[in-house]
PDB file of C-alpha atoms and ligand atoms in Angstrom:
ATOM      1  CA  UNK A 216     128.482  92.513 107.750  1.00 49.00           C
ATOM      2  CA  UNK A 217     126.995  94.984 110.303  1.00 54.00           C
ATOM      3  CA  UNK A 218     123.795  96.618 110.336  1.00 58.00           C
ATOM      4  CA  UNK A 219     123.410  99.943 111.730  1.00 65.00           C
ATOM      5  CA  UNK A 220     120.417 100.962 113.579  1.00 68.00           C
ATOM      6  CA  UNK A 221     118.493 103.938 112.626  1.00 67.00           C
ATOM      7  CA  UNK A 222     119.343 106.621 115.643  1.00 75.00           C
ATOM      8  CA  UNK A 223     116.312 107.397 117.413  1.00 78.00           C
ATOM      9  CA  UNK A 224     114.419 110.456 116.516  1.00 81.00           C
ATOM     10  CA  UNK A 225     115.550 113.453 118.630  1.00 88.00           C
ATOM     11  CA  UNK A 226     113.074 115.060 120.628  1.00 94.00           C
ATOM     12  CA  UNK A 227     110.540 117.306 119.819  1.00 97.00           C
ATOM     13  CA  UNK A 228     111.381 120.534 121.839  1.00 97.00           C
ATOM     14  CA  UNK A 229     115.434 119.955 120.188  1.00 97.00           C
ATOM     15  CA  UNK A 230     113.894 119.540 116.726  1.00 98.00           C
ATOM     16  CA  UNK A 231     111.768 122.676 117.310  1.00 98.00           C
ATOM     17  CA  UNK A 232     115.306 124.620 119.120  1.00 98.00           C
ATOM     18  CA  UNK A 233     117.149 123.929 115.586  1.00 98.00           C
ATOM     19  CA  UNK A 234     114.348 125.353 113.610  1.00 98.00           C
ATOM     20  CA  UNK A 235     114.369 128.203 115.497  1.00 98.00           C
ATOM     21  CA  UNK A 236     118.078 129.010 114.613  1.00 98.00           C
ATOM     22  CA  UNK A 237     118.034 127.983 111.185  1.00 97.00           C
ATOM     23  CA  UNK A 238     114.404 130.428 111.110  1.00 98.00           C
ATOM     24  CA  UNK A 239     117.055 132.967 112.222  1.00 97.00           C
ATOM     25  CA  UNK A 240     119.505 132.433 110.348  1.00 96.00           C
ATOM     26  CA  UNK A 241     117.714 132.153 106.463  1.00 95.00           C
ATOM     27  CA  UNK A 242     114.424 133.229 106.515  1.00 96.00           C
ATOM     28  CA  UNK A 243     112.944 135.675 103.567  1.00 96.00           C
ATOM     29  CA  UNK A 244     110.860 138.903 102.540  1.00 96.00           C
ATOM     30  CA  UNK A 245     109.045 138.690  99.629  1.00 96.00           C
ATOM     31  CA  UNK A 246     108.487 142.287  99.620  1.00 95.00           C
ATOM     32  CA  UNK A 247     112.334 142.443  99.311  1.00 96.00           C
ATOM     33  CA  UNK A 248     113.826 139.470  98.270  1.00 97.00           C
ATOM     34  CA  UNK A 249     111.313 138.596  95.160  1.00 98.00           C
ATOM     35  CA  UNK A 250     112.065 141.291  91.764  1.00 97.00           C
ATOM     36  CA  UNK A 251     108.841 141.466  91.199  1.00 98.00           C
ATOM     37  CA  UNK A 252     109.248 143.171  87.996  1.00 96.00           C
ATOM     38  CA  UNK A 253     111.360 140.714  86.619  1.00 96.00           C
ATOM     39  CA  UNK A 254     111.129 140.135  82.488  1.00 94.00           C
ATOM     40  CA  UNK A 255     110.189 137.005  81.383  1.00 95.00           C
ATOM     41  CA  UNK A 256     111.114 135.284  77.278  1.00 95.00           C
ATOM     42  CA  UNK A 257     107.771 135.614  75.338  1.00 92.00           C
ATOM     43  CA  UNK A 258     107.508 131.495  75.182  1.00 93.00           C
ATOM     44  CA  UNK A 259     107.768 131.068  78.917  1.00 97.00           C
ATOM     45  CA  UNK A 260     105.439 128.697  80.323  1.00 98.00           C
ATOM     46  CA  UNK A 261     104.461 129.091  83.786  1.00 98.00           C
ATOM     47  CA  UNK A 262     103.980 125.256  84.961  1.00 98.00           C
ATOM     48  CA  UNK A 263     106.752 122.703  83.178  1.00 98.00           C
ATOM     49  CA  UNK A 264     104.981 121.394  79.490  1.00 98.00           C
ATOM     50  CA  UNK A 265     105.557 117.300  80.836  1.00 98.00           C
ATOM     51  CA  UNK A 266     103.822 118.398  84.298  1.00 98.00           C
ATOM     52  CA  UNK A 267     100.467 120.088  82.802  1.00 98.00           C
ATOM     53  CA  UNK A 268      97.338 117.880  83.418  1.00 98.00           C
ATOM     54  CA  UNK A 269      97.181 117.028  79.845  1.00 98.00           C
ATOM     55  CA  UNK A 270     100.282 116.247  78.605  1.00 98.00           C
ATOM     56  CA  UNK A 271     100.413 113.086  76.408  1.00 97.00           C
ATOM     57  CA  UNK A 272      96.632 113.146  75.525  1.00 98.00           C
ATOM     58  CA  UNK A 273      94.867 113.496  72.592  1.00 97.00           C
ATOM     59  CA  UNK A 274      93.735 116.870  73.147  1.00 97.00           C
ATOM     60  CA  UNK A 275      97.117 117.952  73.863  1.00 98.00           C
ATOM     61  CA  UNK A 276      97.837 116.525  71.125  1.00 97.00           C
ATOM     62  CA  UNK A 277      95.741 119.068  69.036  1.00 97.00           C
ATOM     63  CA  UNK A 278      96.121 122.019  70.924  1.00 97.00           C
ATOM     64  CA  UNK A 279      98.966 124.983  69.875  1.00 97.00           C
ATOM     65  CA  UNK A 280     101.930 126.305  71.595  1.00 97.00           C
ATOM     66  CA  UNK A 281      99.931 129.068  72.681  1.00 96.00           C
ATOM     67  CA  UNK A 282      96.896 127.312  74.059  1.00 97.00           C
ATOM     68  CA  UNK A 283      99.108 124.662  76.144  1.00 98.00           C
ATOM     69  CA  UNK A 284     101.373 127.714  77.495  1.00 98.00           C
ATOM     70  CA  UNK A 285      97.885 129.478  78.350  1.00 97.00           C
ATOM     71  CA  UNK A 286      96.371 125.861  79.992  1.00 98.00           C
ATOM     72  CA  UNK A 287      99.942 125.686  82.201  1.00 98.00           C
ATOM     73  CA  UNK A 288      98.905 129.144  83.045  1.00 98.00           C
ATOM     74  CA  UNK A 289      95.806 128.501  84.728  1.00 98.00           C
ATOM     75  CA  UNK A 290      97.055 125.137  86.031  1.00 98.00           C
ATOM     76  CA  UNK A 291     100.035 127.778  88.115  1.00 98.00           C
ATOM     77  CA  UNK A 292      96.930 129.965  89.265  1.00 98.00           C
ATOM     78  CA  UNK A 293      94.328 127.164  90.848  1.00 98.00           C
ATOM     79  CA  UNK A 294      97.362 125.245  92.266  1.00 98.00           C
ATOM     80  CA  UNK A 295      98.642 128.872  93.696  1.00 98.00           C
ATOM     81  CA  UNK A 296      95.282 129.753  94.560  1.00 98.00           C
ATOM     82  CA  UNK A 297      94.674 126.141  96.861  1.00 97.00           C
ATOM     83  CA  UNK A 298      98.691 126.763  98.488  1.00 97.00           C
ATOM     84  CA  UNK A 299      97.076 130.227  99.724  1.00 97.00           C
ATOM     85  CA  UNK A 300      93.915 128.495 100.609  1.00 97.00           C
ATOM     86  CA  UNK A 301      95.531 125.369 102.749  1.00 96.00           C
ATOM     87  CA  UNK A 302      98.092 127.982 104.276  1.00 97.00           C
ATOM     88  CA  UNK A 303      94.883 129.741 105.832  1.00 96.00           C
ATOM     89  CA  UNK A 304      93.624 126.725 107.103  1.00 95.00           C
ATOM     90  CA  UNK A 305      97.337 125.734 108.645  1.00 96.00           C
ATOM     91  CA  UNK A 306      96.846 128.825 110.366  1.00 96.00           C
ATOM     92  CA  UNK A 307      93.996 128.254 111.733  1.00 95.00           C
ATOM     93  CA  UNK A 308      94.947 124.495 113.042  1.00 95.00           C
ATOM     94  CA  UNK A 309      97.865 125.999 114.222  1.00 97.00           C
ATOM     95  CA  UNK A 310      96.210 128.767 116.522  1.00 96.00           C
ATOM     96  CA  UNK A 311      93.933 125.960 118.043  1.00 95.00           C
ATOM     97  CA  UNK A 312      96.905 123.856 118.812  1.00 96.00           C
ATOM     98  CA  UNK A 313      98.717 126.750 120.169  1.00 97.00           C
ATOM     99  CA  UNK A 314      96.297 127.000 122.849  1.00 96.00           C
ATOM    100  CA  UNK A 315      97.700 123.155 124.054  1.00 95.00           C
ATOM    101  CA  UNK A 316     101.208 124.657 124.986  1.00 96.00           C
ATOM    102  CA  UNK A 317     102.708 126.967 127.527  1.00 98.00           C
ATOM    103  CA  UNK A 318     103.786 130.353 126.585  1.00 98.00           C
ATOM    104  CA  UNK A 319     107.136 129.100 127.238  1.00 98.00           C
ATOM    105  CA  UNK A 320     107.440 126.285 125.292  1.00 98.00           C
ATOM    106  CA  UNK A 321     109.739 125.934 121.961  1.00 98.00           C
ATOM    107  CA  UNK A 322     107.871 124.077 120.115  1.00 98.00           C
ATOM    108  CA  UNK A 323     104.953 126.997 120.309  1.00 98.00           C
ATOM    109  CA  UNK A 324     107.813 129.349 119.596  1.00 98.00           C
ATOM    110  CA  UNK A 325     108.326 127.162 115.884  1.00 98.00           C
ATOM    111  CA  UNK A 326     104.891 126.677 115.739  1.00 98.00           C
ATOM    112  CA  UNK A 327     104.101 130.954 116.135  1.00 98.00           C
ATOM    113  CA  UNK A 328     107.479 131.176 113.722  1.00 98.00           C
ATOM    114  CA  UNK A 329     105.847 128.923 110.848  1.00 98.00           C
ATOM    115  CA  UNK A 330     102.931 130.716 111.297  1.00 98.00           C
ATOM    116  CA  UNK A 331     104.533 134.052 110.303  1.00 98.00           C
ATOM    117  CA  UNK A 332     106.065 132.223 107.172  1.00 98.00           C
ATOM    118  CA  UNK A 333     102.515 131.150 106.197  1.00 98.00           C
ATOM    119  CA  UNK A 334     101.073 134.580 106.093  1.00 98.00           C
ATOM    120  CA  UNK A 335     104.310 136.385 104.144  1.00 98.00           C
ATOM    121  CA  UNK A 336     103.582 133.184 101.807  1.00 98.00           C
ATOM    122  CA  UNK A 337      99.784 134.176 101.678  1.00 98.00           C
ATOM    123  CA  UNK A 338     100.885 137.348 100.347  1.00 98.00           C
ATOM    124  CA  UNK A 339     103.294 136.094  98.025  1.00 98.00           C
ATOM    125  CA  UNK A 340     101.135 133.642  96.248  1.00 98.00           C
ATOM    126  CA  UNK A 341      98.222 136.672  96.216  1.00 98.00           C
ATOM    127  CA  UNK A 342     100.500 139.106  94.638  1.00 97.00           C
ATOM    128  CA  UNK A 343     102.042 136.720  92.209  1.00 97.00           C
ATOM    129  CA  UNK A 344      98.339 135.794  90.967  1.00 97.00           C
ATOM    130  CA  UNK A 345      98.009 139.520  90.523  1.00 97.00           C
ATOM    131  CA  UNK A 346     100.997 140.611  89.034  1.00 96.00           C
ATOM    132  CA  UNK A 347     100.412 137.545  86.607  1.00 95.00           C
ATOM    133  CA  UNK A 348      97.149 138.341  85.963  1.00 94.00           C
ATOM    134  CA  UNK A 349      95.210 135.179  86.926  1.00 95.00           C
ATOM    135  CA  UNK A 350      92.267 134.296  88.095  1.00 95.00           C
ATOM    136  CA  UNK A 351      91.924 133.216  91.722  1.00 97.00           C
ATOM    137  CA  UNK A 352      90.505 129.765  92.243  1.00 97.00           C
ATOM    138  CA  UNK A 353      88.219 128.998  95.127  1.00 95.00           C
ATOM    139  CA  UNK A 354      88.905 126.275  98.003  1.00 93.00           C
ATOM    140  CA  UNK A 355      86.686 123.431  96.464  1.00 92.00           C
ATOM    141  CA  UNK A 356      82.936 123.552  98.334  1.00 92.00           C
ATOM    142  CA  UNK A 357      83.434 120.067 100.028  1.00 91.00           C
ATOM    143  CA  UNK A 358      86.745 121.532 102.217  1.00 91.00           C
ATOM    144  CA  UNK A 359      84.462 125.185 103.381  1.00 91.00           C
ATOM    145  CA  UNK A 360      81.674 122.739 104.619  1.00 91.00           C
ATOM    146  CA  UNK A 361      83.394 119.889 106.257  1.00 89.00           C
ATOM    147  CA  UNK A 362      86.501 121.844 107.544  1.00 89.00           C
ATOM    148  CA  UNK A 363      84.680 124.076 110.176  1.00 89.00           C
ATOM    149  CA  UNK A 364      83.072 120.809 111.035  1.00 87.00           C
ATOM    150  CA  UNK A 365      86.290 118.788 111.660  1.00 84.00           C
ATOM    151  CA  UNK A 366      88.434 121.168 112.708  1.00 85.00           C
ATOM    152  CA  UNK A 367      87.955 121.072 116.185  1.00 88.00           C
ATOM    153  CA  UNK A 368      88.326 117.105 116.157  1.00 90.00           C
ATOM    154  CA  UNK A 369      91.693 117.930 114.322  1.00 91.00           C
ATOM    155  CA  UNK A 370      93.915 118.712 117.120  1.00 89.00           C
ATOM    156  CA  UNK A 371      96.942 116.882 117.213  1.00 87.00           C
ATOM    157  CA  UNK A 372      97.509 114.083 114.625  1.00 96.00           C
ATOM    158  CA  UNK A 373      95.117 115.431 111.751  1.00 97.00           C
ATOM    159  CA  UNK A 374      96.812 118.543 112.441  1.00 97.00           C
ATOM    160  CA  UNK A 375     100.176 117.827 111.459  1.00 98.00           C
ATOM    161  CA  UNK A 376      99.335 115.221 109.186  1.00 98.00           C
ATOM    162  CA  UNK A 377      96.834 117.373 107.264  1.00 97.00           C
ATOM    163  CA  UNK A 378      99.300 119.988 107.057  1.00 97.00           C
ATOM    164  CA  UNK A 379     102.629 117.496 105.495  1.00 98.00           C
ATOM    165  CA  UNK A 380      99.697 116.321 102.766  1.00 98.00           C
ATOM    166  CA  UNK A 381      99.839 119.979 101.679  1.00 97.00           C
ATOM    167  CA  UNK A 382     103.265 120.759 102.206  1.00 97.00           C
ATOM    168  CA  UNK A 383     104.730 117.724 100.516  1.00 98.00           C
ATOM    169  CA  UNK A 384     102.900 117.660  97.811  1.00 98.00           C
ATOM    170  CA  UNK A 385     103.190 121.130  96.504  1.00 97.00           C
ATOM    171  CA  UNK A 386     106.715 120.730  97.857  1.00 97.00           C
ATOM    172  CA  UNK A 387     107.465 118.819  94.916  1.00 97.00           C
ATOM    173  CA  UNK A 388     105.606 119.913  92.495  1.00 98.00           C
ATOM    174  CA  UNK A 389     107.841 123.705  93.106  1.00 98.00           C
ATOM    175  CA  UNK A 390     110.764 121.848  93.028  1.00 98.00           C
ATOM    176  CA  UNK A 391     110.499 120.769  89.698  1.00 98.00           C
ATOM    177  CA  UNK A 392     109.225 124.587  88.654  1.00 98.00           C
ATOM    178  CA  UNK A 393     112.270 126.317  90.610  1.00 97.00           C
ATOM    179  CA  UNK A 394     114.742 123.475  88.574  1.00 97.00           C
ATOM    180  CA  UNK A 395     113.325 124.416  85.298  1.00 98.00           C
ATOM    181  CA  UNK A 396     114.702 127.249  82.797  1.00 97.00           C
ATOM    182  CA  UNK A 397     110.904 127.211  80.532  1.00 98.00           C
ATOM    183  CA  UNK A 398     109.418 128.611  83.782  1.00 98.00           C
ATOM    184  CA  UNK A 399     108.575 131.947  84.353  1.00 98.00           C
ATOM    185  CA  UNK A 400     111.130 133.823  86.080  1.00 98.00           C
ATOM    186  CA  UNK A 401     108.854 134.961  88.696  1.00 98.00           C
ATOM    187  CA  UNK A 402     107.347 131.997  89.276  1.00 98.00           C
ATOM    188  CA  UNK A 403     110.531 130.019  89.831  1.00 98.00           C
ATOM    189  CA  UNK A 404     111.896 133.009  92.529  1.00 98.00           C
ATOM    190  CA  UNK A 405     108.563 132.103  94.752  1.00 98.00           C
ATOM    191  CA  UNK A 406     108.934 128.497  94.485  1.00 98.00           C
ATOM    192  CA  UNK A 407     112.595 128.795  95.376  1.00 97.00           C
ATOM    193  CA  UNK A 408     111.586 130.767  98.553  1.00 97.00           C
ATOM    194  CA  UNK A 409     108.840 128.578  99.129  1.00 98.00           C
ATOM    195  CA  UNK A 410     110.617 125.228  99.204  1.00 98.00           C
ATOM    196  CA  UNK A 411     113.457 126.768 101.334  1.00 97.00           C
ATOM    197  CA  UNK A 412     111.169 127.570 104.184  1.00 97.00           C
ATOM    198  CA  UNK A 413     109.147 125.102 103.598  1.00 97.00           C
ATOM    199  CA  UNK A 414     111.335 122.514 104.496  1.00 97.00           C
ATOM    200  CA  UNK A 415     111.440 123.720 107.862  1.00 98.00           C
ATOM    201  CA  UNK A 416     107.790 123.207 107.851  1.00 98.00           C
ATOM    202  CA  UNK A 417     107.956 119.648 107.055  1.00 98.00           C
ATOM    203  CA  UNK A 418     110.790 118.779 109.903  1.00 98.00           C
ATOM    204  CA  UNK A 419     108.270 120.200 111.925  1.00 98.00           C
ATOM    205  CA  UNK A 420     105.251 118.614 111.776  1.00 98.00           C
ATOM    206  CA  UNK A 421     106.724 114.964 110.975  1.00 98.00           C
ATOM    207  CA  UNK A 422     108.578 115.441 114.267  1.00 98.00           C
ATOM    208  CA  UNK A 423     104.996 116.251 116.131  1.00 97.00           C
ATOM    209  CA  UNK A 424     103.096 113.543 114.238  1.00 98.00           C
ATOM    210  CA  UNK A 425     105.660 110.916 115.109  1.00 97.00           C
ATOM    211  CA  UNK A 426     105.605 112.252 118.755  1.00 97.00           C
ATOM    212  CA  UNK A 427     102.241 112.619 118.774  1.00 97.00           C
ATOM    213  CA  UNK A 428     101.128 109.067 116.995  1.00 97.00           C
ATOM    214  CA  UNK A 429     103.354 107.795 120.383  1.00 96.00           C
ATOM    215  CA  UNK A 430     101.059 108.984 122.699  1.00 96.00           C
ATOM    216  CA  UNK A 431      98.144 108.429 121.318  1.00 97.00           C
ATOM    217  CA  UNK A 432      95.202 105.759 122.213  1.00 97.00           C
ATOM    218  CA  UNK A 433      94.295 103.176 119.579  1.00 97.00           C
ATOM    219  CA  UNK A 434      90.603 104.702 119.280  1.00 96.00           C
ATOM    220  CA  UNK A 435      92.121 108.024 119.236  1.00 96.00           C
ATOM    221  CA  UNK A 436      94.538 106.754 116.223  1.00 97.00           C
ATOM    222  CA  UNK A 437      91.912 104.971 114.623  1.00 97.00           C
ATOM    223  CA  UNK A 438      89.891 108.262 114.301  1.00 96.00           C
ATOM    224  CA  UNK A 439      92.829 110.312 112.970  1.00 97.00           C
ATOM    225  CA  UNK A 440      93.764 107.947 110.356  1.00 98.00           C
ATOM    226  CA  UNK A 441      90.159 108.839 109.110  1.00 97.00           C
ATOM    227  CA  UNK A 442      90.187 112.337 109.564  1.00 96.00           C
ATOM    228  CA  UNK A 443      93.758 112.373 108.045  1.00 97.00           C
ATOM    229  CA  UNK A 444      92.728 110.196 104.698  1.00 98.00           C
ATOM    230  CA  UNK A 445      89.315 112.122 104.070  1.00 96.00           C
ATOM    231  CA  UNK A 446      91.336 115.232 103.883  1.00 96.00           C
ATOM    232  CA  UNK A 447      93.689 114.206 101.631  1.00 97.00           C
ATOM    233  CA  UNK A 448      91.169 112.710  99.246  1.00 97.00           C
ATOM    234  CA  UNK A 449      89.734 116.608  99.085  1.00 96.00           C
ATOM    235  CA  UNK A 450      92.806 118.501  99.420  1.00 96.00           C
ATOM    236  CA  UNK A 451      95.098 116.792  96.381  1.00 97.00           C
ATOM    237  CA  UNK A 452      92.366 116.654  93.532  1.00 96.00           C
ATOM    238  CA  UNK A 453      91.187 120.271  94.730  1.00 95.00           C
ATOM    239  CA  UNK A 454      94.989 120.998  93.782  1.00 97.00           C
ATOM    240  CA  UNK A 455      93.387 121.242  90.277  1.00 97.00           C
ATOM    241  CA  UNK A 456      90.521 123.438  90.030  1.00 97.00           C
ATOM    242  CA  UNK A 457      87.816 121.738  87.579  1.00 95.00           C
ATOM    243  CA  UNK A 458      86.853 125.515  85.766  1.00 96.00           C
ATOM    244  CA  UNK A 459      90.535 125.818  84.878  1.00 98.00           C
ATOM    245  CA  UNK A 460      89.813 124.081  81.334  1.00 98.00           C
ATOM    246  CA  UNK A 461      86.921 126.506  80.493  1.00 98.00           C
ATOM    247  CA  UNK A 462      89.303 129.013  80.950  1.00 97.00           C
ATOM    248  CA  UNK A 463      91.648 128.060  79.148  1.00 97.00           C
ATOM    249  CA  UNK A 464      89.452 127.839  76.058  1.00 97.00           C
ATOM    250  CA  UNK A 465      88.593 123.817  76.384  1.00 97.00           C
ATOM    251  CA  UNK A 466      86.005 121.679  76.741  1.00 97.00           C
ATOM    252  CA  UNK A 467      85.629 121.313  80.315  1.00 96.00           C
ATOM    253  CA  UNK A 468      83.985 117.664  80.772  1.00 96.00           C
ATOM    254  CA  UNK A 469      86.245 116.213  77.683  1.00 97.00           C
ATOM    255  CA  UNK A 470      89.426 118.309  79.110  1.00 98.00           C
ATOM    256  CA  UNK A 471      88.596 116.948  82.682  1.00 96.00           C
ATOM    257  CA  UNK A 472      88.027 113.199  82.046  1.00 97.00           C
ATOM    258  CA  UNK A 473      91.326 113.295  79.421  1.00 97.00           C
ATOM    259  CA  UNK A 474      93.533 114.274  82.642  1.00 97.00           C
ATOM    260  CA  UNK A 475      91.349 112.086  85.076  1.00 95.00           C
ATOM    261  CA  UNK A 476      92.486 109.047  82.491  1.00 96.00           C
ATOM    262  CA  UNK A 477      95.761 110.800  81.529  1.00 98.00           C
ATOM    263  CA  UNK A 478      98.550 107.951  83.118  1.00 97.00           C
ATOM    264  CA  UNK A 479     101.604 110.777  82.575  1.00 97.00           C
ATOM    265  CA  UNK A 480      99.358 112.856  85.218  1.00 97.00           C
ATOM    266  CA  UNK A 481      98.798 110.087  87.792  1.00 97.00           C
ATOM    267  CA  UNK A 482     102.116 108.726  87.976  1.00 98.00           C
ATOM    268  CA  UNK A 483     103.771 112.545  88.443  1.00 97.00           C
ATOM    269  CA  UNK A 484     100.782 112.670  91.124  1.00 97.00           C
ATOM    270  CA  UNK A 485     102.195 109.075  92.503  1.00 98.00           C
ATOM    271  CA  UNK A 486     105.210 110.687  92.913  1.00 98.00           C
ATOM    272  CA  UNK A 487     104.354 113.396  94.655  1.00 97.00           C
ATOM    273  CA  UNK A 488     103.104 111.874  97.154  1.00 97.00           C
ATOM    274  CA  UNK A 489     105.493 108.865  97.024  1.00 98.00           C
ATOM    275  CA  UNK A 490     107.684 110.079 100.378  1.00 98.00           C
ATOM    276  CA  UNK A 491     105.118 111.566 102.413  1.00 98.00           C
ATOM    277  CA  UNK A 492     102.716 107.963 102.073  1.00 98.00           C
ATOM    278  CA  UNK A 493     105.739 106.052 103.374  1.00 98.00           C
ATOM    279  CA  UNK A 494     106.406 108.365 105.893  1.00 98.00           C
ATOM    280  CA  UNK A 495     102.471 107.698 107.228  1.00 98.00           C
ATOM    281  CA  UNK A 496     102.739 104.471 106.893  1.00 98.00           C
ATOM    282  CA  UNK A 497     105.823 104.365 108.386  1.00 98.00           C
ATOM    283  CA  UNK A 498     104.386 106.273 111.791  1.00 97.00           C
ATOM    284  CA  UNK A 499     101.198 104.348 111.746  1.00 97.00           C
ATOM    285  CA  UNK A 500      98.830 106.818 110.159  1.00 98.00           C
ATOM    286  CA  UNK A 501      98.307 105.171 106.938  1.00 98.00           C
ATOM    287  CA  UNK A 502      97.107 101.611 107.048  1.00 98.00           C
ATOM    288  CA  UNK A 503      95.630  98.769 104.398  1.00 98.00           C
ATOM    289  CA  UNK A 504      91.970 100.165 105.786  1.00 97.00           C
ATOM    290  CA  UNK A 505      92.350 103.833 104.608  1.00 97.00           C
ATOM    291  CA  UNK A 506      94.036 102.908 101.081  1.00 98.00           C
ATOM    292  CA  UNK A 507      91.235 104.269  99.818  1.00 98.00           C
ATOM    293  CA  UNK A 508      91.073 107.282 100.658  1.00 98.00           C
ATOM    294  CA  UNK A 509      94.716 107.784  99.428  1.00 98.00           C
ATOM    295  CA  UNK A 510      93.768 106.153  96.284  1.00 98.00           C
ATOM    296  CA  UNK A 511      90.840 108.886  95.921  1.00 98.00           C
ATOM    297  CA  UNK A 512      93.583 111.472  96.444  1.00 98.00           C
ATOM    298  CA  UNK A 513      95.884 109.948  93.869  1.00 98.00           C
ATOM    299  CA  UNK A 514      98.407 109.516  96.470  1.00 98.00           C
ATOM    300  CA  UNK A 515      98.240 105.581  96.410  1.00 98.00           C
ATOM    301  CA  UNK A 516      97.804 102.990  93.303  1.00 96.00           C
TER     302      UNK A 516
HETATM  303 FE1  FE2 B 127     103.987 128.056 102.983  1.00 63.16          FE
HETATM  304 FE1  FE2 B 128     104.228 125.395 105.480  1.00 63.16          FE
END
């Protein structure tokens, strides 16, 4: 029996080249590509039933058709709300590495390309939280204090890592809302746009993270790992805004501890996270001394 060897990654200025062209070649408009007057059935929900915080507990068990429909509502606006929210701070890690690279160099080229897919995105999410009438959710207090604090120590590793956490995550919780007929029609057009592009995005920054983890001194690792688990411990709970349940109509400290406990919730949240953990561990970024910060983000058991 042979064993084939995994082909060695390519480099990072031909990874960045290819997402260029493929940029080029399918990239999207929101303002024109999205019917955003689109119809929806009267009993669509706007998150999948089996994939709302709740689902499986004994409050969901008592609550109506109406009142879940309305709770998968506001789950759709605070995790819309924290995509716009972690795009702006991708934007802003972004424009700090930018300063790190040549005018001439490709991979600023992707770089300066993703970063005008995260501001049509920005819009998108906005206007669908308007045209759905939702409330916006706030980025959780903990990430506006400590992020103008660490983002300078960021550059790099934390940078790209920071950024897959949100990527990946939300990346699979849209594919499952694209995939799904019960969704709202509008919601499943942004999601389909979103993943598309988005899996640019994620090329992209495991390609720096692996190239940057190879250069990278064992105290300088060591530091990232930190940085890198801290914000994932904020960013993935914060995915769920705790005032969503008040408005919804529930009560917020029962509502809250039922999904905290809720083991339908944390294994779809395992999963979520299941391909971007072994990809960190994989590189090096994730080791047995930071399992708990992934465990605080519901990434790890
Ligand atoms: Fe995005
Ligand atoms: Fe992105």
């Amino acid at each position: 029996m042979t064993t084939r060897t995994p082909s060695p990654p390519r480099p990072p200025a031909a990874v960045a080249q290819r997402l260029l062209r493929a940029s080029a070649t399918r990239s999207y408009d929101p303002d024109k590509d999205i019917d955003w007057e689109v119809r929806a059935p009267d009993d669509a929900w706007f998150v999948p039933p089996e994939l709302v915080s709740l689902y499986g507990t004994a409050l969901w068990d008592r609550m109506d058709t109406r009142q879940r429909v309305e709770l998968s509502r506001q789950e759709l606006a605070s995790y819309m709300s924290m995509g716009y929210w972690v795009e702006l701070l991708v934007l802003r890690m972004f424009s700090r590495h930018l300063t790190s690279l040549a005018p001439t160099d490709p991979r600023g080229h992707y770089a300066l390309t993703e970063l005008g897919d995260e501001t049509r995105h920005m819009k998108m999410f906005g206007r669908c939280l308007s045209v759905l009438g939702c409330p916006v959710y706030r980025l959780p207090g903990s990430v506006r204090r400590l992020f103008p604090l660490g983002d300078p120590l960021f550059q790099g590793l934390t940078t790209f890592a920071a950024t897959l956490v949100g990527e990946e995550v939300l990346d699979h919780f849209q594919r499952a809302l694209l995939a799904d007929e019960r969704v709202h029609p509008l919601v499943r057009q942004i999601c389909r746009i979103h993943v598309a592009e988005e899996a640019r995005h994620v090329s992209f920054a495991r390609t720096e993270l692996r190239d940057a983890v190879g250069r990278a001194s064992r105290r300088r690792l060591a530091c990232h790992r930190e940085l890198t688990g801290l914000a994932a411990s904020l960013i993935v709970p914060g995915l769920l805004d705790p005032g969503l349940y008040a408005n919804a109509g529930l009560d917020p400290v029962r509502a809250r501890r039922e999904a905290g406990r809720n083991p339908h919730h944390r294994e779809f949240r395992l999963r979520s996270g299941a391909k971007l953990v072994a990809f960190l561990q994989d590189v090096g970024m994730i080791i047995p001394a930071q399992h708990h910060w992934w465990r605080r983000a519901g990434l790890m058991r």
